XYZ file of C-alpha atoms in Angstrom:
345
model
C 40.941 -104.858 142.006
C 41.964 -107.225 138.706
C 44.693 -109.240 138.894
C 48.069 -107.985 138.608
C 48.943 -109.635 135.260
C 46.148 -108.003 133.576
C 48.754 -104.830 134.166
C 51.458 -106.536 132.256
C 52.935 -104.023 129.995
C 49.448 -102.431 129.842
C 51.480 -98.861 129.350
C 54.271 -98.284 126.565
C 56.303 -94.985 126.672
C 58.580 -94.011 123.918
C 61.186 -91.058 123.918
C 64.464 -89.614 124.941
C 66.388 -91.109 127.553
C 68.252 -87.903 128.743
C 70.249 -87.452 132.014
C 69.834 -84.277 133.994
C 72.637 -81.998 135.109
C 70.618 -79.989 137.474
C 71.955 -77.193 139.367
C 70.548 -74.060 141.023
C 72.492 -70.878 139.009
C 71.976 -67.854 138.617
C 70.321 -65.188 136.881
C 73.801 -64.120 135.396
C 74.480 -67.995 133.756
C 70.913 -67.704 132.545
C 71.431 -64.694 130.629
C 75.100 -65.721 129.354
C 73.737 -68.909 127.648
C 70.284 -66.872 126.506
C 67.787 -69.247 128.358
C 64.568 -68.474 129.570
C 62.835 -70.310 133.108
C 59.551 -72.470 132.552
C 61.341 -72.804 128.830
C 62.427 -76.588 126.909
C 64.875 -75.976 124.080
C 67.328 -77.961 122.263
C 71.043 -77.032 122.687
C 72.474 -75.324 120.200
C 76.529 -74.905 119.525
C 76.566 -71.721 122.045
C 75.232 -73.821 124.604
C 77.473 -76.564 124.825
C 80.403 -74.968 127.022
C 77.306 -74.659 129.800
C 77.015 -78.194 130.938
C 81.317 -78.135 132.198
C 80.937 -74.611 133.365
C 77.818 -75.752 135.351
C 79.195 -78.618 137.227
C 82.632 -76.207 137.926
C 80.737 -73.142 139.177
C 77.856 -74.538 140.789
C 76.621 -77.822 142.592
C 75.341 -80.061 140.093
C 73.030 -83.249 140.422
C 72.809 -86.189 137.620
C 69.458 -87.175 137.979
C 68.125 -89.783 135.223
C 65.523 -87.930 133.227
C 64.134 -87.537 129.713
C 60.385 -86.434 130.105
C 59.037 -89.571 128.851
C 60.710 -91.836 130.834
C 60.050 -89.792 133.996
C 56.339 -89.971 133.157
C 56.587 -93.804 132.797
C 58.734 -93.824 135.605
C 56.318 -92.117 138.152
C 53.676 -94.391 136.711
C 55.029 -97.445 137.753
C 55.512 -95.761 141.242
C 52.280 -95.054 141.601
C 50.840 -98.218 140.310
C 53.154 -100.581 142.529
C 52.841 -103.449 140.174
C 56.024 -105.174 138.958
C 55.796 -105.283 134.663
C 53.532 -103.202 134.254
C 55.156 -100.169 132.297
C 57.392 -100.557 129.547
C 59.836 -97.772 127.980
C 61.735 -97.643 124.457
C 64.632 -94.920 123.608
C 67.938 -94.645 122.627
C 71.073 -94.181 124.999
C 74.843 -94.371 124.030
C 77.133 -97.294 125.250
C 79.064 -95.474 128.196
C 78.677 -94.816 131.966
C 75.895 -92.378 131.639
C 73.654 -95.497 129.901
C 74.587 -97.612 132.118
C 73.458 -95.764 134.992
C 70.511 -94.860 133.050
C 69.943 -98.869 132.240
C 70.412 -99.361 136.297
C 67.901 -96.581 137.383
C 65.090 -97.245 134.906
C 65.171 -100.617 135.712
C 65.428 -100.187 139.927
C 62.382 -97.693 139.135
C 60.861 -101.185 137.869
C 60.320 -100.083 133.896
C 60.944 -102.646 131.442
C 63.229 -100.935 129.648
C 64.055 -101.888 125.613
C 66.962 -99.409 124.658
C 68.426 -98.778 121.060
C 72.218 -98.439 122.217
C 73.928 -96.280 119.492
C 77.671 -97.222 119.140
C 78.718 -94.156 118.175
C 76.842 -91.081 120.190
C 77.240 -90.272 124.007
C 74.243 -90.706 126.100
C 71.957 -87.143 125.995
C 72.271 -85.266 128.369
C 69.504 -82.188 129.219
C 71.074 -78.897 131.233
C 68.622 -78.023 134.002
C 69.079 -74.592 135.500
C 66.742 -73.716 138.705
C 66.598 -70.332 139.580
C 63.737 -69.768 142.308
C 62.537 -73.275 142.327
C 61.352 -72.755 138.443
C 63.693 -74.794 136.119
C 64.619 -74.012 132.280
C 66.086 -77.274 129.919
C 68.364 -77.461 127.670
C 68.562 -80.377 126.005
C 72.026 -82.216 124.337
C 70.058 -85.055 122.469
C 72.618 -86.704 121.040
C 72.057 -90.503 121.160
C 69.019 -89.848 122.309
C 68.246 -88.327 118.391
C 69.727 -91.955 116.545
C 66.357 -93.647 117.627
C 65.609 -95.550 114.784
C 62.285 -97.253 113.866
C 64.067 -100.377 112.812
C 64.701 -100.881 116.352
C 60.820 -100.429 116.792
C 59.788 -103.347 114.162
C 62.131 -105.753 116.015
C 60.020 -109.282 116.932
C 61.095 -108.046 121.105
C 60.136 -105.088 120.727
C 57.139 -104.993 118.810
C 55.890 -107.418 120.846
C 56.072 -104.722 123.773
C 53.269 -102.545 121.312
C 51.312 -105.351 120.930
C 51.086 -105.876 124.576
C 50.215 -102.371 125.685
C 46.704 -100.962 125.837
C 47.797 -97.604 126.487
C 50.696 -95.625 124.890
C 52.512 -92.366 126.070
C 54.920 -90.335 124.220
C 55.972 -86.833 124.601
C 56.193 -84.395 121.933
C 60.054 -83.932 122.302
C 60.219 -87.918 119.961
C 58.567 -85.693 117.485
C 62.020 -84.250 116.407
C 63.592 -88.061 116.664
C 61.513 -90.587 115.140
C 58.082 -89.632 113.751
C 58.074 -93.031 111.631
C 57.872 -94.538 115.158
C 55.108 -92.461 116.468
C 53.319 -93.257 113.326
C 53.334 -96.921 113.680
C 52.685 -96.621 117.483
C 49.735 -94.439 116.867
C 47.977 -96.418 113.998
C 48.720 -99.571 115.352
C 46.341 -97.913 118.789
C 43.569 -96.841 116.251
C 42.823 -100.042 114.897
C 42.845 -101.687 117.793
C 40.881 -99.659 119.821
C 43.659 -98.960 121.957
C 44.481 -95.101 124.206
C 47.322 -92.877 122.278
C 48.476 -89.840 124.300
C 50.798 -87.456 123.936
C 52.171 -84.072 125.271
C 52.567 -80.682 123.350
C 55.848 -80.696 125.653
C 57.665 -77.012 124.638
C 56.315 -73.999 122.972
C 59.340 -74.892 120.307
C 57.697 -78.149 119.399
C 54.054 -76.525 118.713
C 55.805 -73.661 116.915
C 58.823 -75.473 114.798
C 57.375 -79.349 114.468
C 53.891 -77.922 113.792
C 53.777 -80.306 110.693
C 55.102 -83.350 112.853
C 52.241 -82.597 115.484
C 49.329 -81.724 113.556
C 49.900 -85.376 111.691
C 49.506 -87.152 114.931
C 46.982 -84.882 116.885
C 43.903 -87.098 115.179
C 45.344 -90.310 116.694
C 45.727 -88.357 120.114
C 43.048 -89.730 122.823
C 44.745 -87.551 125.399
C 46.345 -84.030 125.059
C 48.809 -83.001 127.909
C 50.258 -79.490 128.090
C 50.896 -76.392 130.491
C 49.116 -73.121 129.841
C 52.680 -71.887 128.113
C 52.604 -74.663 125.483
C 48.620 -74.028 124.715
C 49.252 -70.696 124.044
C 51.966 -70.794 121.842
C 49.553 -73.974 120.280
C 46.914 -71.293 119.914
C 49.226 -68.618 118.161
C 50.664 -70.789 115.290
C 47.005 -72.485 114.587
C 45.758 -68.338 114.363
C 43.114 -69.164 116.961
C 43.785 -65.446 118.408
C 42.649 -66.369 122.096
C 44.966 -66.688 124.871
C 42.131 -68.456 126.539
C 43.810 -71.091 128.264
C 40.039 -72.877 128.805
C 38.915 -71.982 125.205
C 42.095 -73.666 123.626
C 41.503 -76.553 125.555
C 38.374 -77.051 124.248
C 39.187 -75.972 120.626
C 42.328 -79.036 120.667
C 39.826 -81.608 122.200
C 37.073 -80.499 118.879
C 39.910 -80.890 116.318
C 39.558 -84.267 114.009
C 39.761 -87.527 115.211
C 40.991 -90.513 113.387
C 38.590 -92.896 114.715
C 35.733 -92.150 116.677
C 36.404 -94.749 119.543
C 36.968 -92.360 122.312
C 36.420 -88.323 122.104
C 39.412 -86.549 122.574
C 40.172 -84.996 125.976
C 42.510 -82.153 126.386
C 44.552 -81.830 130.012
C 46.306 -78.518 130.857
C 48.215 -77.806 133.717
C 48.935 -74.630 134.934
C 51.652 -74.582 137.846
C 49.614 -73.351 141.189
C 46.576 -72.788 139.057
C 43.685 -75.641 138.484
C 44.500 -78.084 136.244
C 41.887 -77.358 132.940
C 39.905 -80.732 131.378
C 38.375 -79.779 128.252
C 35.893 -82.964 127.187
C 32.972 -83.186 125.216
C 32.840 -79.287 124.690
C 32.965 -78.234 128.078
C 35.759 -77.510 130.573
C 36.341 -78.909 134.375
C 38.743 -77.158 136.707
C 40.789 -79.000 139.095
C 42.497 -77.608 141.915
C 46.062 -78.900 142.552
C 47.362 -79.495 146.153
C 48.746 -75.691 147.655
C 52.449 -75.897 148.719
C 54.022 -73.103 150.779
C 56.664 -71.753 148.825
C 59.634 -72.867 151.410
C 58.984 -76.673 150.218
C 59.208 -75.747 146.672
C 62.638 -77.444 145.428
C 62.406 -77.299 141.875
C 59.497 -77.774 139.090
C 61.620 -79.847 136.886
C 59.803 -83.446 136.432
C 56.479 -81.290 137.716
C 54.739 -82.239 134.368
C 56.010 -85.562 133.812
C 55.114 -86.713 137.020
C 51.527 -84.902 136.707
C 51.127 -87.187 133.422
C 52.848 -90.445 135.588
C 49.824 -90.061 137.971
C 47.379 -89.661 135.411
C 48.317 -92.558 133.823
C 48.540 -94.693 136.733
C 44.769 -94.183 137.384
C 43.815 -94.295 133.479
C 45.435 -97.608 132.896
C 43.003 -98.779 135.734
C 40.008 -96.810 134.079
C 39.521 -94.986 137.112
C 37.148 -91.434 136.438
C 38.899 -88.170 134.620
C 38.411 -86.729 138.514
C 40.390 -89.491 139.930
C 43.323 -89.293 137.461
C 43.647 -85.593 137.685
C 43.720 -86.086 141.803
C 46.682 -88.560 141.155
C 48.132 -86.486 138.331
C 48.283 -83.477 140.897
C 49.416 -86.037 144.125
C 52.399 -87.352 141.948
C 53.721 -83.873 140.949
C 53.024 -82.081 144.204
C 55.763 -85.136 145.807
C 58.300 -84.080 142.918
C 58.255 -80.486 143.135
C 59.712 -81.237 146.992
C 62.484 -83.225 145.763
C 65.244 -82.111 143.119
C 64.389 -83.645 139.872
C 61.830 -86.230 138.982
C 62.734 -88.654 141.853
C 60.155 -89.814 144.314
C 59.708 -91.480 148.007
C 59.904 -95.552 147.990
C 56.202 -95.911 147.865
C 53.472 -93.321 147.090
C 50.848 -92.857 149.776
C 48.208 -91.859 147.359
C 44.064 -93.597 147.799
């Protein structure tokens, strides 16, 4: 392997750093707050009392989260190379923000947070029933990220240093200006730019922003529900995940440096990879139901594992294997957490 300093800051993520407030709840709680399993939404007025009710009624865990931050942490864990990854996003000046910074730094990330003076650190309610999760994000300070922070020389230096970028679709709601600067930099410098469909609501209600950056995406990640929503919103009239993956990979690109690859996970079903008009399916590692703790962070972990091998220029098959390994580890634990060292080769 090349010497580790070649990997210095090779992967950069930008997104919404959120503290997960996670609990196993019941169906009545889901119904009361009108939330569905296997979905992710932004909190509305009606959801605001939910967080306190969770902590009074159920056994709550506080876990550092945020989709992109999870993926970057998992990539860093898989790589085991100090300083290989960087991350930017916005937190509040409060105890949650401090805890987040401590957690990310301990995970080996080079974090450059923007610290908002007025808003509290963002939180995400994670409601778990039968191992499936529903996410309700109260972005708060995460919503305050400004492109001016990215433009500061010490932060833009992270962009310059990186060769691979990953941004979850959730960041489209916060700072499209920042995504534009990073994606254009990647295109101009033959670097690899990747994003995630992230949630049905992103595909549906942030369609224009998503479409604007699609030409820059060399890799598009997502799950089967997001892929089907994407298809419906684009009038493709197909529910067939393989067909949708191919169609996404064939949408126009800003540059011809790399062909686009679409990677769609389907829970326990095989991972669908579309490249060059062809689909390859990769089975996931089977897990007995009794070993499933919760699916929170499963998709994020898949991306982290995948990216950890992509930055090493491994084959797509190796990247998918690493993604499946990482998500298999994470679904056997609460939230996006992992043991001290990976056992992957």
